[in-house]
Coordinates of C-alpha atoms in Angstrom, one line a residue:
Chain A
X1 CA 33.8 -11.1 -6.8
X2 CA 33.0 -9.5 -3.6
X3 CA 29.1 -10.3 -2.5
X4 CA 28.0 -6.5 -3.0
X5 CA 28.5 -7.1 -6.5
X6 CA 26.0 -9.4 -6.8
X7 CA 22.9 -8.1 -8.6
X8 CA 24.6 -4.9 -8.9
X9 CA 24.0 -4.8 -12.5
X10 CA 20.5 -5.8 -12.3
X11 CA 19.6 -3.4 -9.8
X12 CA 21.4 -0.5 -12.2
X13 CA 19.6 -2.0 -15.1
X14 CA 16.2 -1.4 -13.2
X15 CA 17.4 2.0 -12.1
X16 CA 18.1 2.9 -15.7
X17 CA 14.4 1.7 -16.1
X18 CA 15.4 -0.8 -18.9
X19 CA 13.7 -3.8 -19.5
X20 CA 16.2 -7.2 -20.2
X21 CA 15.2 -6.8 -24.1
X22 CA 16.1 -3.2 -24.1
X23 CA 19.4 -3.8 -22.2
X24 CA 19.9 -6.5 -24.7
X25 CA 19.5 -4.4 -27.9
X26 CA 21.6 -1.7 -26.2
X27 CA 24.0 -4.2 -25.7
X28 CA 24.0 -5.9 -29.1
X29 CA 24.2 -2.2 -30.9
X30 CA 27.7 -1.7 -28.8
X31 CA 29.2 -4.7 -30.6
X32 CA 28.4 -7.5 -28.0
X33 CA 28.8 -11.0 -28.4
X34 CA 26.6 -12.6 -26.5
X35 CA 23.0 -13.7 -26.7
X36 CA 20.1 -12.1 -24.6
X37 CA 20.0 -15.3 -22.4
X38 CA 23.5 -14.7 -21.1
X39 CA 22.8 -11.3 -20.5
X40 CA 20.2 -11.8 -18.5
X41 CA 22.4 -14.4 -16.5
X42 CA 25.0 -11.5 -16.2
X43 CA 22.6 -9.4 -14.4
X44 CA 21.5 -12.1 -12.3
X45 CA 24.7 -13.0 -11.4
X46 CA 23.8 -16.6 -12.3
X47 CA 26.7 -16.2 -14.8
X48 CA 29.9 -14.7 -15.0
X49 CA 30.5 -12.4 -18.0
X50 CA 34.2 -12.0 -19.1
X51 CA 35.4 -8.8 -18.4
X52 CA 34.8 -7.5 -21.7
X53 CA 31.3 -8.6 -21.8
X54 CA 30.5 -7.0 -18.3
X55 CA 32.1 -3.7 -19.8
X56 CA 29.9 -3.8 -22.5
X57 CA 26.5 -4.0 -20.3
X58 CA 28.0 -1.4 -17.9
X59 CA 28.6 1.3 -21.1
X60 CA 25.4 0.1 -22.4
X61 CA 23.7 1.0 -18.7
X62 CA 25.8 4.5 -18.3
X63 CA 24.8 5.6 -22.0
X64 CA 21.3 4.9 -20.7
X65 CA 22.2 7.0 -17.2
X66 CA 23.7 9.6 -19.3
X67 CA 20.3 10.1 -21.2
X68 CA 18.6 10.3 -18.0
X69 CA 21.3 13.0 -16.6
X70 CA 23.5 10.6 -14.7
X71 CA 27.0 10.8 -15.0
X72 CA 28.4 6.7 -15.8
X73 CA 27.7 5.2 -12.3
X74 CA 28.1 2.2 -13.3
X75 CA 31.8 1.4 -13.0
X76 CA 34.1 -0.8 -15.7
X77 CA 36.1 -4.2 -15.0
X78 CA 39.3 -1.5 -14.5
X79 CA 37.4 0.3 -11.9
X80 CA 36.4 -2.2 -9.6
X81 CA 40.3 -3.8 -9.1
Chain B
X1 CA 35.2 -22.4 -4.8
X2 CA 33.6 -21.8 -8.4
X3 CA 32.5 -18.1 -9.7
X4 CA 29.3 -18.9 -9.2
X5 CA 29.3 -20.4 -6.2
X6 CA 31.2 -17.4 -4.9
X7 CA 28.2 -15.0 -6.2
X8 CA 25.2 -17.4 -5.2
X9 CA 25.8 -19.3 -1.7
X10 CA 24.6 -22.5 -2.5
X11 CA 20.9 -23.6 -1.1
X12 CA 19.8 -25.4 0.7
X13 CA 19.0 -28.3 -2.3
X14 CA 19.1 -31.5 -1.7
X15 CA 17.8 -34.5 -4.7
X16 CA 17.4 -38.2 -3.0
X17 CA 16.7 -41.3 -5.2
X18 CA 15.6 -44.7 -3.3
X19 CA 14.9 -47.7 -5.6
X20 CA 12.3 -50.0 -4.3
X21 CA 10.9 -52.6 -6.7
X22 CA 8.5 -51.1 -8.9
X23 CA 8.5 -47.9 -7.5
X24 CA 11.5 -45.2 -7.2
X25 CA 11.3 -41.8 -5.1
X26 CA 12.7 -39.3 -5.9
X27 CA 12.6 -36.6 -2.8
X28 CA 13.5 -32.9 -3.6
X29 CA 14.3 -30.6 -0.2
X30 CA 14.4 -27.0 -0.6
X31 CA 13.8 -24.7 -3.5
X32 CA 13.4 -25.6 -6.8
X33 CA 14.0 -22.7 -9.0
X34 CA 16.1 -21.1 -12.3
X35 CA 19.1 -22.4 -10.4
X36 CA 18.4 -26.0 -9.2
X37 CA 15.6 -27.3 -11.2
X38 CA 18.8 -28.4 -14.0
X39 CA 19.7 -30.8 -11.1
X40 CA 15.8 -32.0 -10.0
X41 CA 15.4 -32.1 -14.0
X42 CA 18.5 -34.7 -14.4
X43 CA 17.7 -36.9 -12.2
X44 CA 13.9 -37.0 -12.5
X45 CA 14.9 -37.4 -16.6
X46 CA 17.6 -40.1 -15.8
X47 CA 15.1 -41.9 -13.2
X48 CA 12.2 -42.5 -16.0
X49 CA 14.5 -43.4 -18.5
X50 CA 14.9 -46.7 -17.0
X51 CA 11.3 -47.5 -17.3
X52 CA 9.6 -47.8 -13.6
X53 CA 6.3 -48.2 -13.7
X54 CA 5.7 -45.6 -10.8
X55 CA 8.3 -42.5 -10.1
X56 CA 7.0 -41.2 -6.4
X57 CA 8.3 -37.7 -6.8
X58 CA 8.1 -36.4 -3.1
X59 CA 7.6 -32.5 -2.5
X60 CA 7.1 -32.7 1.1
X61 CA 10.3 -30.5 1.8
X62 CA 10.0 -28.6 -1.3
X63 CA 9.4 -25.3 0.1
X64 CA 9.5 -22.7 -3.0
X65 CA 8.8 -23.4 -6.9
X66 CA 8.4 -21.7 -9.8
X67 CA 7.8 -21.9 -13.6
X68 CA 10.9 -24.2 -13.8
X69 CA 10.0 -27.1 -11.4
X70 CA 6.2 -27.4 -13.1
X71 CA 8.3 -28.0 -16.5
X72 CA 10.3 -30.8 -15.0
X73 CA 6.9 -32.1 -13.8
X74 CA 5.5 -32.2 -16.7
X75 CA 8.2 -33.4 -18.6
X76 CA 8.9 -36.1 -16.7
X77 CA 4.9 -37.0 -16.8
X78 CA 5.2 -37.1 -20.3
X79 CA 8.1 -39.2 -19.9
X80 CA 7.1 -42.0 -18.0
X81 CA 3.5 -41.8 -19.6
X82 CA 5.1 -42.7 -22.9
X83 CA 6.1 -45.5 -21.3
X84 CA 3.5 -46.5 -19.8
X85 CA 4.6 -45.8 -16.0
X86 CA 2.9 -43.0 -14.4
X87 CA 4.1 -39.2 -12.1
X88 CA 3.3 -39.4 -8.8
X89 CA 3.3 -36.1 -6.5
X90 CA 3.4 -36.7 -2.8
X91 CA 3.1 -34.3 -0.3
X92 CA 2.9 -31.2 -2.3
X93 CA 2.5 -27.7 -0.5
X94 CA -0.6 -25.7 -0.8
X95 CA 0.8 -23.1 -3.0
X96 CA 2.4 -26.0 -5.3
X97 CA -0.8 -27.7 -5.1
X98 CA -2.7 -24.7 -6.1
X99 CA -0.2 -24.0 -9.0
X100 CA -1.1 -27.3 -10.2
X101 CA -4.4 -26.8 -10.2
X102 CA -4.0 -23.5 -12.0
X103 CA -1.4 -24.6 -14.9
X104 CA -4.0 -27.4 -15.3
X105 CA -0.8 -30.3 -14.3
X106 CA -3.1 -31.5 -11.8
X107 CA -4.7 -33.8 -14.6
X108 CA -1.5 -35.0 -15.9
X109 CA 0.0 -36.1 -12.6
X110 CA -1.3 -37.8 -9.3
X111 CA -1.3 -36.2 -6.3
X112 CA -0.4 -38.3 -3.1
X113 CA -0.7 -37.1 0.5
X114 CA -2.2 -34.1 2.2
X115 CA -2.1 -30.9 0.0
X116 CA -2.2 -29.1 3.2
X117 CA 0.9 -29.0 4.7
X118 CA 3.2 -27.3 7.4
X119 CA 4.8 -24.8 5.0
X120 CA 3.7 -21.4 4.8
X121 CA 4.0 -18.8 2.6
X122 CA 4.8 -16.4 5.6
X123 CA 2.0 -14.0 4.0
X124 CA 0.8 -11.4 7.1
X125 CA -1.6 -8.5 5.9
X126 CA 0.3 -5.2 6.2
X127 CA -1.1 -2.4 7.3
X128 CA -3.2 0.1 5.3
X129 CA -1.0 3.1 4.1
X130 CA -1.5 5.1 1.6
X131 CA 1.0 3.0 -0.5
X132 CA 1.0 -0.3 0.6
X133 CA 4.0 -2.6 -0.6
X134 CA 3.7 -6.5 -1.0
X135 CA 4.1 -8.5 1.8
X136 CA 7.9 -9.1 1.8
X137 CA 7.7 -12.8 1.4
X138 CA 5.2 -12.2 -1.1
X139 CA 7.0 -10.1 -3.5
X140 CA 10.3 -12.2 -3.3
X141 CA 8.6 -14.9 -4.9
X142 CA 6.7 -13.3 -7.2
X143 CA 10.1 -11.4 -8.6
X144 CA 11.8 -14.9 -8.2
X145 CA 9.0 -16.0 -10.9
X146 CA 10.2 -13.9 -13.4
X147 CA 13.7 -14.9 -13.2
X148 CA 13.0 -17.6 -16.7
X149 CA 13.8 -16.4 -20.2
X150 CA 11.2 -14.3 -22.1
X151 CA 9.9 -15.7 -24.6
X152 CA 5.6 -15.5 -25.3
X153 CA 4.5 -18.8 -23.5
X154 CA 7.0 -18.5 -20.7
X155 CA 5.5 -15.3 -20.1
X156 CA 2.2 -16.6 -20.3
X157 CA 2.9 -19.5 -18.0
X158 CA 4.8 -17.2 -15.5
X159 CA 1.3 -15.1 -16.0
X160 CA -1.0 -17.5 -14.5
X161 CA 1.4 -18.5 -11.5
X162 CA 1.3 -14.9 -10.8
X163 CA -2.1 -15.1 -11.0
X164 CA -3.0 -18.0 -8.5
X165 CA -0.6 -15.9 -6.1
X166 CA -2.9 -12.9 -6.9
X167 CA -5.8 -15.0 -5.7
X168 CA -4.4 -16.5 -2.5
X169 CA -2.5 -13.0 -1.5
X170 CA -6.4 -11.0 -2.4
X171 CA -8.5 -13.3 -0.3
X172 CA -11.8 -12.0 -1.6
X173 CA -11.0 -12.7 -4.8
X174 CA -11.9 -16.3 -6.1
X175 CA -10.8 -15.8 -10.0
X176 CA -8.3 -13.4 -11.5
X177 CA -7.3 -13.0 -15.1
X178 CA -4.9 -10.6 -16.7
X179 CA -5.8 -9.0 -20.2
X180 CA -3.5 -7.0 -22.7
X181 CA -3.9 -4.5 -25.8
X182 CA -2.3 -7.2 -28.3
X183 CA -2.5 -5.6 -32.0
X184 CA -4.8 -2.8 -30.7
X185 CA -7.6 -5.3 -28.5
X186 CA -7.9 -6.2 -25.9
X187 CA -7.1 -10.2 -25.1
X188 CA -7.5 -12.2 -22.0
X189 CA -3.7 -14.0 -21.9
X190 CA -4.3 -16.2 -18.7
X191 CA -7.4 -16.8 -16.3
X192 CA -7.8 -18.9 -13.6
X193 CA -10.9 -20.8 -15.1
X194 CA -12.7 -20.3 -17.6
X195 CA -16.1 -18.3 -16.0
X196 CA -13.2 -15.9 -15.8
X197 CA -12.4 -15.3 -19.3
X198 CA -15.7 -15.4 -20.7
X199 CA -16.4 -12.3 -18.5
X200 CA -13.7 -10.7 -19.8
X201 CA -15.0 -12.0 -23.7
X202 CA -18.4 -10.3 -22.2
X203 CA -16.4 -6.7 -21.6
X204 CA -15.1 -6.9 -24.8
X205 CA -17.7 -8.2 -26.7
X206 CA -19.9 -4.9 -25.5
X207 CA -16.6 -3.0 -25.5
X208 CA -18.1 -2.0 -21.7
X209 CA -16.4 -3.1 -18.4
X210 CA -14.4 -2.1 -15.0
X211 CA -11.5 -3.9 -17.0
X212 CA -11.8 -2.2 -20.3
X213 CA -11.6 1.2 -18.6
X214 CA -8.7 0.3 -16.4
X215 CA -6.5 -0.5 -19.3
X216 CA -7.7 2.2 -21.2
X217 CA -7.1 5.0 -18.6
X218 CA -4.5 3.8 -16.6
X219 CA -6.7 3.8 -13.1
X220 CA -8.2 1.3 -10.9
X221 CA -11.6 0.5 -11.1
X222 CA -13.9 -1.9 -8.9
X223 CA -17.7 -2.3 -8.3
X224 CA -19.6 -2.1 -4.9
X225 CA -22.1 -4.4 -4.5
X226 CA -22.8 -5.7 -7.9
X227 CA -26.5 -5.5 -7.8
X228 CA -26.5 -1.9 -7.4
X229 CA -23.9 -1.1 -9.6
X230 CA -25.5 1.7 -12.6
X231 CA -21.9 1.9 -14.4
X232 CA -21.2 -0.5 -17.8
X233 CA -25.4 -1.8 -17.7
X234 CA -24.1 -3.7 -20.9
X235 CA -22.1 -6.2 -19.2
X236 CA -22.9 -6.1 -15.3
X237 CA -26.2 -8.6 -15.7
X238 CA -24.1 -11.1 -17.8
X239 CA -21.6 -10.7 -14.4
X240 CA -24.6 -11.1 -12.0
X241 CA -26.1 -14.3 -14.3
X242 CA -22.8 -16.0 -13.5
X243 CA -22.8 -15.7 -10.1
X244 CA -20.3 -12.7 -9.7
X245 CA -20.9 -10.4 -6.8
X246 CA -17.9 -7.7 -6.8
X247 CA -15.4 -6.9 -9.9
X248 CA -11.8 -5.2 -9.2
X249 CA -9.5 -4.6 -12.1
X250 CA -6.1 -2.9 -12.0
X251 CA -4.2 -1.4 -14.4
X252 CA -0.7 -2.5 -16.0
X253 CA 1.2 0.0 -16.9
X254 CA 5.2 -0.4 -19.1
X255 CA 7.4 2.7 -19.3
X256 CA 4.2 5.2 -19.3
X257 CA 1.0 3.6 -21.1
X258 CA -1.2 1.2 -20.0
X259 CA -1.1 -1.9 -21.4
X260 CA -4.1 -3.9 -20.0
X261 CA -5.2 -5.0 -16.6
X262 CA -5.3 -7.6 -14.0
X263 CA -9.1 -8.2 -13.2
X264 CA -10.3 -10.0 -9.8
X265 CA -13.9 -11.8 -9.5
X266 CA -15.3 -12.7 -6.5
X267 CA -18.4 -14.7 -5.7
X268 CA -18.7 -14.5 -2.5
X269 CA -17.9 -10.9 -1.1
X270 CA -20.2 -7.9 -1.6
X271 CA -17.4 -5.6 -2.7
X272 CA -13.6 -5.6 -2.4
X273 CA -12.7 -3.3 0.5
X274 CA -9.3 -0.9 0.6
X275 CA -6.6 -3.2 1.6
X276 CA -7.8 -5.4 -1.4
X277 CA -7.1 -2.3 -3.5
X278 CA -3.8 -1.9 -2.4
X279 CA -2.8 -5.4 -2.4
X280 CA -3.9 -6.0 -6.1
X281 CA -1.7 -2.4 -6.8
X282 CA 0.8 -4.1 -5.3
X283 CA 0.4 -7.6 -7.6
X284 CA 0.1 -5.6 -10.7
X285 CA 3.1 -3.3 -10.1
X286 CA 4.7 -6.7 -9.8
X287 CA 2.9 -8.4 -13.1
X288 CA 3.8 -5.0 -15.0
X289 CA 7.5 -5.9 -13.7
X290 CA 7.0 -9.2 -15.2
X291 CA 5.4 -8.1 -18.6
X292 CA 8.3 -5.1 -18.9
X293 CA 11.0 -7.3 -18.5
X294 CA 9.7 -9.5 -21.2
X295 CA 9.7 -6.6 -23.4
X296 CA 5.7 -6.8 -24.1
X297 CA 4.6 -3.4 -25.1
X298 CA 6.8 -3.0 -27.8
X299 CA 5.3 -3.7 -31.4
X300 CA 7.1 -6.0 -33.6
X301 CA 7.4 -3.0 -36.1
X302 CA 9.1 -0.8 -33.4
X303 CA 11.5 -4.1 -32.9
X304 CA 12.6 -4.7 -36.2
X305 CA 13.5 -0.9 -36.7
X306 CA 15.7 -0.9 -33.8
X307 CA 17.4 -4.3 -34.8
X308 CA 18.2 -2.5 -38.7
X309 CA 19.4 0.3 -36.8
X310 CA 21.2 -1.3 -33.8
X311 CA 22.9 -3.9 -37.0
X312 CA 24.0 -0.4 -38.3
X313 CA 25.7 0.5 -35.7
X314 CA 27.7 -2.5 -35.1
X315 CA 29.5 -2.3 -38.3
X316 CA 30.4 0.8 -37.7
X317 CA 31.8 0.1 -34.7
X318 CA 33.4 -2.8 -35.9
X319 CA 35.0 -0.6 -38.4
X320 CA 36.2 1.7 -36.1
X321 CA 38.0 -1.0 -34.0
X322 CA 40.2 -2.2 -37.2
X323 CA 40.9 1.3 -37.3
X324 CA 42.5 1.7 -34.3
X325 CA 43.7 -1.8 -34.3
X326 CA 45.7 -0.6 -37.6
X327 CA 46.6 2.6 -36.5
X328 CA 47.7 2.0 -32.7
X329 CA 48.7 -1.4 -33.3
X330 CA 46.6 -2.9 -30.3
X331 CA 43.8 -6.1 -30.7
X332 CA 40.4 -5.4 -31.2
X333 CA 39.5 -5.5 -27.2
X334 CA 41.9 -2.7 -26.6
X335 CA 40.9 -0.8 -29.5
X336 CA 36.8 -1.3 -27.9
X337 CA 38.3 -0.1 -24.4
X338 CA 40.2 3.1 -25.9
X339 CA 36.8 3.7 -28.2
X340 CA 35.3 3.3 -24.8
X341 CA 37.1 5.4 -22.3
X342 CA 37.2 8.4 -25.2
X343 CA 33.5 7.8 -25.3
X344 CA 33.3 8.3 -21.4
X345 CA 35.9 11.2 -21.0
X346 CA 34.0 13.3 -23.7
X347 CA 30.6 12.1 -22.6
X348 CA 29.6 11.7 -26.4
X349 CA 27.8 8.0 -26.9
X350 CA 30.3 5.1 -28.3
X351 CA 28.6 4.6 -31.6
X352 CA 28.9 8.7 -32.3
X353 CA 32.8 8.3 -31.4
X354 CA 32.8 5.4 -34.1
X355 CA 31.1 7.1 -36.7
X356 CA 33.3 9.6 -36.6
X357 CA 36.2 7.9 -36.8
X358 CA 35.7 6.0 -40.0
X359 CA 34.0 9.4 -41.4
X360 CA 37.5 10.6 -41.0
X361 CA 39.8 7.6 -42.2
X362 CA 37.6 7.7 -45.5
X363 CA 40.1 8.7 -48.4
X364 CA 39.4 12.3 -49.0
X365 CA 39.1 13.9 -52.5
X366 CA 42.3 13.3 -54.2
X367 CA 44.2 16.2 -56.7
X368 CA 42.7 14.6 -59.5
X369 CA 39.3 15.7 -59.2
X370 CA 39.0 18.4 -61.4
X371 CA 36.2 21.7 -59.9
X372 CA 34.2 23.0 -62.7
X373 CA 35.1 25.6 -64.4
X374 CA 38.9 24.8 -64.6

């Protein structure tokens, strides 16, 4: 993964202004898997999420951006290859 | 190269064990934080397992720690206590030595060497502008603090480092203590003594105080000169009997509402001046970071609502994916991605999408029901 990437979806999580709990329930309502500790780790970058995973947190983030007007910036496993 | 390397260039970390009758060092170089402390915390755990009587752990090169590293401290305290060895610290830096002192491990461990040492925390006063940041340095480690799971006492704990960095980064201010609105009053959730949090018992007690206004209303308050101070005459003599000459308490503030305050005492200043002011904005912008991230704010109530509801949700979505999984023949992850790129292209939210779907692949009203009046 490409060093820009790193923190990327910590840095759109703070943009959304979402704390890691609300991220987490976001998350967890769109059907993910796994617990708020690895989602945490995701957005540090401290762990690698499957692609699936990392899909998941990026809808949960553009839902969030979409409330707020945005149009889904944050871009899907497909996207980035 | 692994993932993670790839994503996190490795530190500069180094663990070094020397055995020397009874004693064994174990020397740590670098930073110990979310990321190494699992390797400081084998080795330190595998080290007192075999029984020395002394473990010398040397800090001299240690040149960042945070939450994490005090926990392998103290475990490994415990450890070889139970044994009936003893911790050693050598060589800690001042800001280690200080969080020590602050967490209260200084009376669980012993401390070898000079605490003053060559390290630095880089910290240069910036200039006075109308909004003044952190020092870099400064707010690097204090977001690097919060990188630990939330959970209450972690929070706490990562409170009251934030606090002794709040002390050291406001020079004037020689106690600091951070209360919240917990179940509608106001609670003092980590000091650095305890002079500190009787104060604050004092503001609440008379319901009177710098800090009780600055997490009601969202500003910043401080004293001048204590003596002369007319505002909140129920609490400033208790201040002045304990020695306090100035007060400064800052708000903390999650999503829009104010959620307490981070307080600062000094003894020996007449009155904190305008850079303090900006400096302690700066430290509870960061400490409001801290406290939003681990989701305080929210009541439990609010919590358990959105867990019913998110649980709801789920299902559905669940459902929808055997849906399409049925219908389209494809597994459930490409079922999710189609849910998910329809959800993107019409700009309606995923769990709308999903609703409607199994809405529509409900069985319908069949011939057989008979409309009245036939």
């Amino acid at each position: 993964m490409p060093e820009r990437t790193r923190y990327s979806l910590d840095r759109s999580r703070q943009r959304a202004g979402l704390s890691h709990g609300e991220l987490f329930l976001r998350y967890f309502e769109l059907g993910g898997m796994s617990n708020a500790l690895q989602v945490e780790a995701f957005c540090y970058g401290a762990q690698v999420p499957t692609d699936h995973d990392h899909d998941v947190v990026a809808h949960a983030l553009n839902e969030r951006f979409t409330e707020l007007g945005n149009n889904h910036p944050v871009p899907y496993s497909e996207d980035r290859y | 190269m692994t993932p993670l390397e790839a994503l996190w260039p490795a530190q500069e970390f180094e663990v070094a064990v020397r055995f020397g009758g009874e004693e064994v060092v174990v020397a740590a170089t670098g930073e110990v934080d979310l990321l190494t402390a699992p390797h400081l915390s084998v080795v330190v755990t595998a080290v007192a397992a075999r029984g020395p009587a002394v473990v010398i752990l040397d800090l001299g090169a240690v040149t960042f720690m945070d939450a994490a590293g005090l926990r392998i401290i103290a475990r490994g305290a415990e450890q070889l206590t139970r044994r009936g060895g003893r911790l050693v610290l050598r060589a800690p830096s001042r800001l280690v030595g200080r969080l020590l002192e602050i967490t209260g491990l200084e009376a669980v461990v012993e401390i070898e060497g000079p605490l003053e040492s060559s390290h630095h925390l880089g910290i240069r006063p910036p200039p006075t502008t109308a909004v003044a940041p952190l020092p870099p340095g400064l707010a690097h480690h204090l977001r690097r603090v919060t990188a630990v799971p939330a959970g209450h006492d972690v929070i706490d704990g990562a409170l009251r480092l934030m606090l002794a960095m709040a002390c050291l980064v406001v020079e004037r201010a020689d106690g600091a203590s951070v209360s919240l609105n917990r179940r509608g009053r106001l609670t003092t959730v980590a000091a650095t003594d305890p002079t500190v949090s009787s104060m604050d018992d004092d503001q609440y007690a008379v319901g009177e105080g710098p800090c009780v206004d600055a997490s009601k209303t969202g500003r910043q308050f401080h004293s001048g000169p204590l003596q002369q101070e007319t505002r909140w005459p129920g609490f400033v003599p208790n201040a002045l009997d304990l020695g306090i000459k100035a007060i400064l308490s800052t708000p903390l503030v999650t999503g829009d509402r104010p959620v307490g305050a981070i307080n600062m005492y000094s003894r020996t200043a007449p009155a904190f001046d305008a850079r303090d002011l900006d400096l302690a904005e700066g430290v509870a912008a960061e400490v409001s970071r801290l406290l939003t991230h681990g989701g305080v704010g929210v009541s439990d109530d609010d919590v358990g609502e959105r867990l019913d509801e998110a649980l709801r949700t789920r299902d559905v979505i669940a459902q929808a994916q055997g849906i399409l999984m049925e219908r389209e023949r494809v597994s459930a992850h490409q079922a999710y991605a189609s849910l998910r790129r329809s959800s993107v292209h019409q700009n309606r939210t995923f769990a709308e999408l999903a609703a409607e779907l199994v809405a529509s692949a409900a069985p319908r009203a069949g011939p057989e029901t008979v409309s009245p009046g036939a």
